[in-house]
Amino acid sequence: MPNITFSHPDYKDKTVYAVAGSHTETILKIARENRLPIQFDCQDGECGTCLVRVTHLGKTKPKGGPLTVKEQTVLQELGKLTADEIEQMSVDDFPPAWRLACQMIVRDEDLLVEYGVN
Ligand code: FES
């Protein structure tokens, strides 16, 4: 089970265990279940309110991709994803740091999720 550490500039970090591989456990869902105050609105990858910065911990290759076109579009509109990073995602299968918490599915890897830092 992965450890997910949520970090906010104004709050103490909180590490929670997550169930990986269900294809339904998003970062936002886990945050809400653990009463972490990540901002959100649409919960459908359209508004960008749930923007977080994700750092993959450990020595394995990050597993966070692929991003949907919807998530890519919103991240680009927010200025958090460049055309070069989209190219890197498709060539190297390497997810970007900025993600939408309502769209990112948790895999079996430890993560640092920073919210309130945009
Ligand atoms: Fe709107 Fe995640 S809550 S994009």
XYZ file of N, CA and C and ligand atoms in Angstrom:
358
model
N 0.847 -1.185 0.000
C 0.000 0.000 0.000
C 0.887 1.241 0.000
N 0.566 2.168 -0.851
C 1.386 3.383 -0.905
C 1.115 4.320 0.263
N 2.151 5.045 0.631
C 2.023 6.150 1.574
C 1.879 7.430 0.775
N 0.907 8.222 1.131
C 0.741 9.519 0.484
C 0.850 10.586 1.559
N 1.836 11.441 1.403
C 2.026 12.534 2.351
C 1.457 13.807 1.746
N 0.488 14.375 2.426
C -0.123 15.634 1.996
C 0.559 16.772 2.737
N 0.923 17.793 1.977
C 1.659 18.909 2.567
C 1.036 20.230 2.122
N 0.862 21.124 3.076
C 0.319 22.462 2.821
C 1.168 23.444 3.617
N 1.439 24.625 3.064
C 2.305 25.580 3.784
C 1.797 25.948 5.176
N 0.498 25.886 5.403
C -0.065 26.344 6.675
C -0.449 25.228 7.641
N -0.322 23.982 7.215
C -0.748 22.873 8.067
C 0.394 21.891 8.249
N 0.266 21.070 9.286
C 1.236 20.011 9.521
C 1.048 18.928 8.452
N 2.144 18.365 7.938
C 2.049 17.289 6.951
C 1.280 16.110 7.534
N 0.561 15.418 6.652
C -0.177 14.237 7.084
C 0.081 13.120 6.085
N 0.511 11.961 6.580
C 0.752 10.804 5.724
C -0.355 9.787 5.941
N -0.932 9.322 4.827
C -2.014 8.343 4.895
C -1.656 7.156 4.009
N -2.268 6.014 4.305
C -2.114 4.833 3.472
C -3.265 4.819 2.473
N -2.966 4.380 1.277
C -4.005 4.338 0.250
C -4.093 2.940 -0.326
N -5.247 2.627 -0.869
C -5.430 1.364 -1.579
C -5.165 1.640 -3.049
N -4.127 1.038 -3.569
C -3.756 1.292 -4.962
C -4.417 0.281 -5.889
N -4.584 0.684 -7.133
C -5.019 -0.252 -8.163
C -6.504 -0.410 -8.320
N -7.291 0.344 -7.594
C -8.738 0.197 -7.727
C -9.276 0.974 -8.926
N -8.489 1.869 -9.467
C -8.878 2.743 -10.578
C -9.966 3.740 -10.186
N -10.266 3.823 -8.922
C -11.255 4.800 -8.466
C -10.712 5.705 -7.374
N -9.550 5.386 -6.839
C -9.006 6.160 -5.728
C -8.193 7.333 -6.280
N -8.813 8.470 -6.359
C -8.075 9.652 -6.798
C -7.429 10.319 -5.590
N -6.485 11.180 -5.879
C -5.854 11.960 -4.806
C -6.923 12.757 -4.055
N -7.850 13.338 -4.793
C -8.900 14.133 -4.143
C -9.773 13.268 -3.235
N -10.151 12.087 -3.705
C -10.998 11.212 -2.895
C -10.290 10.832 -1.590
N -9.014 10.494 -1.693
C -8.250 10.116 -0.496
C -8.113 11.313 0.438
N -7.870 12.475 -0.129
C -7.755 13.682 0.701
C -9.062 13.947 1.452
N -10.163 13.838 0.747
C -11.458 14.094 1.390
C -11.768 13.053 2.465
N -11.452 11.793 2.190
C -11.680 10.738 3.181
C -10.876 10.986 4.454
N -9.743 11.671 4.287
C -8.881 11.948 5.436
C -9.020 13.381 5.935
N -10.078 14.039 5.510
C -10.429 15.382 5.975
C -9.309 16.400 5.746
N -8.660 16.269 4.596
C -7.634 17.246 4.225
C -8.287 18.307 3.354
N -8.026 19.579 3.644
C -8.786 20.657 3.000
C -8.277 21.062 1.613
N -8.164 20.096 0.711
C -7.829 20.436 -0.678
C -9.048 21.125 -1.297
N -8.792 22.242 -1.962
C -9.885 22.950 -2.643
C -10.357 22.122 -3.839
N -11.641 22.135 -4.116
C -12.162 21.468 -5.309
C -13.500 22.083 -5.656
N -13.933 21.830 -6.884
C -15.244 22.314 -7.310
C -15.914 21.238 -8.168
N -15.547 21.172 -9.451
C -16.291 20.324 -10.390
C -16.100 18.824 -10.152
N -14.951 18.408 -9.632
C -14.583 17.002 -9.463
C -14.601 16.240 -10.784
N -14.468 16.937 -11.879
C -14.544 16.298 -13.189
C -13.427 16.767 -14.122
N -12.357 17.321 -13.580
C -11.225 17.696 -14.418
C -11.464 18.885 -15.315
N -12.351 19.777 -14.933
C -12.657 20.900 -15.813
C -12.324 22.276 -15.231
N -12.335 22.423 -13.911
C -12.198 23.775 -13.336
C -10.770 24.109 -12.904
N -9.954 23.119 -12.589
C -8.580 23.363 -12.157
C -8.437 23.737 -10.697
N -9.512 23.776 -9.959
C -9.466 24.185 -8.552
C -8.612 23.238 -7.702
N -8.572 21.978 -8.065
C -7.905 20.970 -7.233
C -6.433 20.780 -7.595
N -5.822 21.779 -8.184
C -4.424 21.697 -8.616
C -3.499 21.306 -7.454
N -2.651 20.324 -7.684
C -1.651 19.906 -6.691
C -0.316 19.667 -7.386
N 0.753 19.710 -6.590
C 2.075 19.362 -7.131
C 2.487 18.024 -6.520
N 2.812 17.080 -7.380
C 3.078 15.708 -6.937
C 4.544 15.365 -7.143
N 5.155 14.834 -6.094
C 6.527 14.330 -6.171
C 6.483 12.837 -5.914
N 7.057 12.075 -6.826
C 7.113 10.623 -6.686
C 8.312 10.283 -5.810
N 8.069 9.574 -4.737
C 9.130 9.212 -3.807
C 9.603 7.790 -4.108
N 10.795 7.488 -3.700
C 11.333 6.161 -3.966
C 12.116 6.131 -5.262
N 12.590 4.943 -5.598
C 13.509 4.824 -6.720
C 12.871 4.254 -7.983
N 11.608 3.919 -7.938
C 10.963 3.375 -9.132
C 10.502 4.500 -10.046
N 10.285 4.168 -11.293
C 9.818 5.157 -12.266
C 8.399 5.597 -11.901
N 8.107 6.891 -11.983
C 6.750 7.353 -11.674
C 5.698 6.659 -12.528
N 4.536 6.394 -11.911
C 3.470 5.673 -12.604
C 2.234 6.522 -12.830
N 2.334 7.798 -12.633
C 1.140 8.635 -12.597
C 0.405 8.858 -13.893
N 0.993 8.532 -15.018
C 0.334 8.797 -16.286
C -0.553 7.659 -16.724
N -1.158 7.743 -17.889
C -1.167 8.913 -18.741
C -2.229 9.913 -18.288
N -2.056 11.143 -18.653
C -3.063 12.161 -18.355
C -4.122 12.150 -19.458
N -5.333 12.425 -19.080
C -6.382 12.565 -20.090
C -6.187 13.889 -20.829
N -6.779 13.982 -22.008
C -6.712 15.228 -22.771
C -7.342 16.358 -21.962
N -8.400 16.049 -21.253
C -9.079 17.052 -20.428
C -8.124 17.612 -19.369
N -7.407 16.731 -18.678
C -6.470 17.193 -17.654
C -5.328 17.990 -18.285
N -4.804 17.512 -19.409
C -3.742 18.251 -20.101
C -4.210 19.660 -20.460
N -5.423 19.761 -20.978
C -5.955 21.054 -21.414
C -6.053 22.029 -20.244
N -6.594 21.570 -19.126
C -6.754 22.452 -17.963
C -5.389 22.861 -17.418
N -4.455 21.918 -17.334
C -3.117 22.249 -16.823
C -2.411 23.250 -17.734
N -2.619 23.115 -19.036
C -2.046 24.097 -19.961
C -2.685 25.465 -19.754
N -3.992 25.497 -19.596
C -4.689 26.767 -19.381
C -4.213 27.450 -18.094
N -3.831 26.650 -17.105
C -3.345 27.195 -15.836
C -1.867 27.572 -15.897
N -1.222 27.285 -17.013
C 0.203 27.573 -17.153
C 1.095 26.600 -16.407
N 0.584 25.403 -16.121
C 1.336 24.408 -15.358
C 1.832 23.239 -16.198
N 1.583 23.276 -17.499
C 2.019 22.196 -18.371
C 2.359 22.798 -19.729
N 3.571 22.522 -20.193
C 4.012 23.075 -21.474
C 3.912 22.011 -22.568
N 4.021 22.464 -23.806
C 4.011 21.536 -24.936
C 5.202 20.575 -24.833
N 6.342 21.058 -24.358
C 7.508 20.181 -24.192
C 7.237 19.077 -23.169
N 6.543 19.431 -22.089
C 6.237 18.420 -21.070
C 5.236 17.392 -21.600
N 4.310 17.832 -22.432
C 3.372 16.888 -23.046
C 4.132 15.927 -23.948
N 5.098 16.460 -24.681
C 5.936 15.619 -25.537
C 6.705 14.602 -24.688
N 7.274 15.071 -23.575
C 8.029 14.169 -22.705
C 7.123 13.075 -22.134
N 5.890 13.445 -21.822
C 4.949 12.443 -21.299
C 4.727 11.332 -22.303
N 4.550 11.704 -23.561
C 4.228 10.695 -24.561
C 5.456 9.880 -24.963
N 6.624 10.508 -24.970
C 7.838 9.799 -25.384
C 8.398 8.948 -24.240
N 8.506 9.547 -23.069
C 9.163 8.875 -21.939
C 8.182 8.278 -20.935
N 6.878 8.455 -21.156
C 5.863 7.995 -20.213
C 6.162 8.521 -18.809
N 6.417 9.814 -18.734
C 6.827 10.444 -17.481
C 5.820 11.528 -17.121
N 5.052 11.362 -16.053
C 4.017 12.339 -15.723
C 4.596 13.655 -15.220
N 3.899 14.756 -15.437
C 4.370 16.056 -14.950
C 4.139 16.201 -13.450
N 4.757 17.224 -12.866
C 4.618 17.452 -11.420
C 3.225 17.976 -11.062
N 2.695 18.892 -11.881
C 1.395 19.473 -11.557
C 0.291 18.562 -12.060
N -0.674 18.290 -11.197
C -1.780 17.411 -11.551
C -3.085 17.963 -10.982
N -4.161 17.401 -11.475
C -5.472 17.691 -10.910
C -5.805 16.554 -9.955
N -6.029 16.894 -8.694
C -6.251 15.862 -7.678
C -7.467 15.002 -7.978
N -8.448 15.564 -8.662
C -9.662 14.797 -8.957
C -9.472 13.854 -10.139
N -8.344 13.968 -10.835
C -8.100 13.138 -12.010
C -6.979 12.121 -11.809
N -6.106 12.375 -10.871
C -4.952 11.491 -10.696
C -5.330 10.274 -9.871
N -5.206 9.113 -10.490
C -5.474 7.843 -9.820
C -4.214 7.387 -9.083
N -4.391 6.942 -7.857
C -3.258 6.493 -7.056
C -2.800 5.117 -7.532
N -1.512 4.995 -7.760
C -0.892 3.712 -8.102
C -0.105 3.227 -6.887
N 0.588 2.116 -7.059
C 1.334 1.549 -5.938
C 2.705 2.215 -5.833
N 2.706 3.439 -5.371
C 3.945 4.198 -5.202
C 3.723 5.274 -4.144
N 4.786 5.590 -3.437
C 4.706 6.629 -2.410
C 4.782 8.005 -3.062
N 3.973 8.922 -2.539
C 3.879 10.255 -3.143
C 3.927 11.341 -2.079
N 4.446 12.486 -2.483
C 4.270 13.727 -1.736
C 3.313 14.577 -2.557
N 2.217 14.979 -1.953
C 1.212 15.803 -2.638
C 1.156 17.153 -1.936
N 1.569 18.187 -2.648
C 1.527 19.541 -2.094
C 0.284 20.248 -2.613
N -0.496 20.791 -1.713
C -1.690 21.532 -2.110
C -1.633 22.925 -1.481
N -2.393 23.838 -2.087
C -2.333 25.216 -1.614
C -1.030 25.904 -1.968
N -0.337 25.423 -2.996
C 0.959 25.987 -3.369
C 0.940 26.574 -4.782
N -0.217 26.720 -5.367
C -0.268 27.190 -6.753
C -0.212 28.691 -6.815
Fe -12.379 20.749 -10.883
Fe -10.579 18.919 -10.068
S -12.218 19.800 -8.948
S -10.640 20.024 -11.933
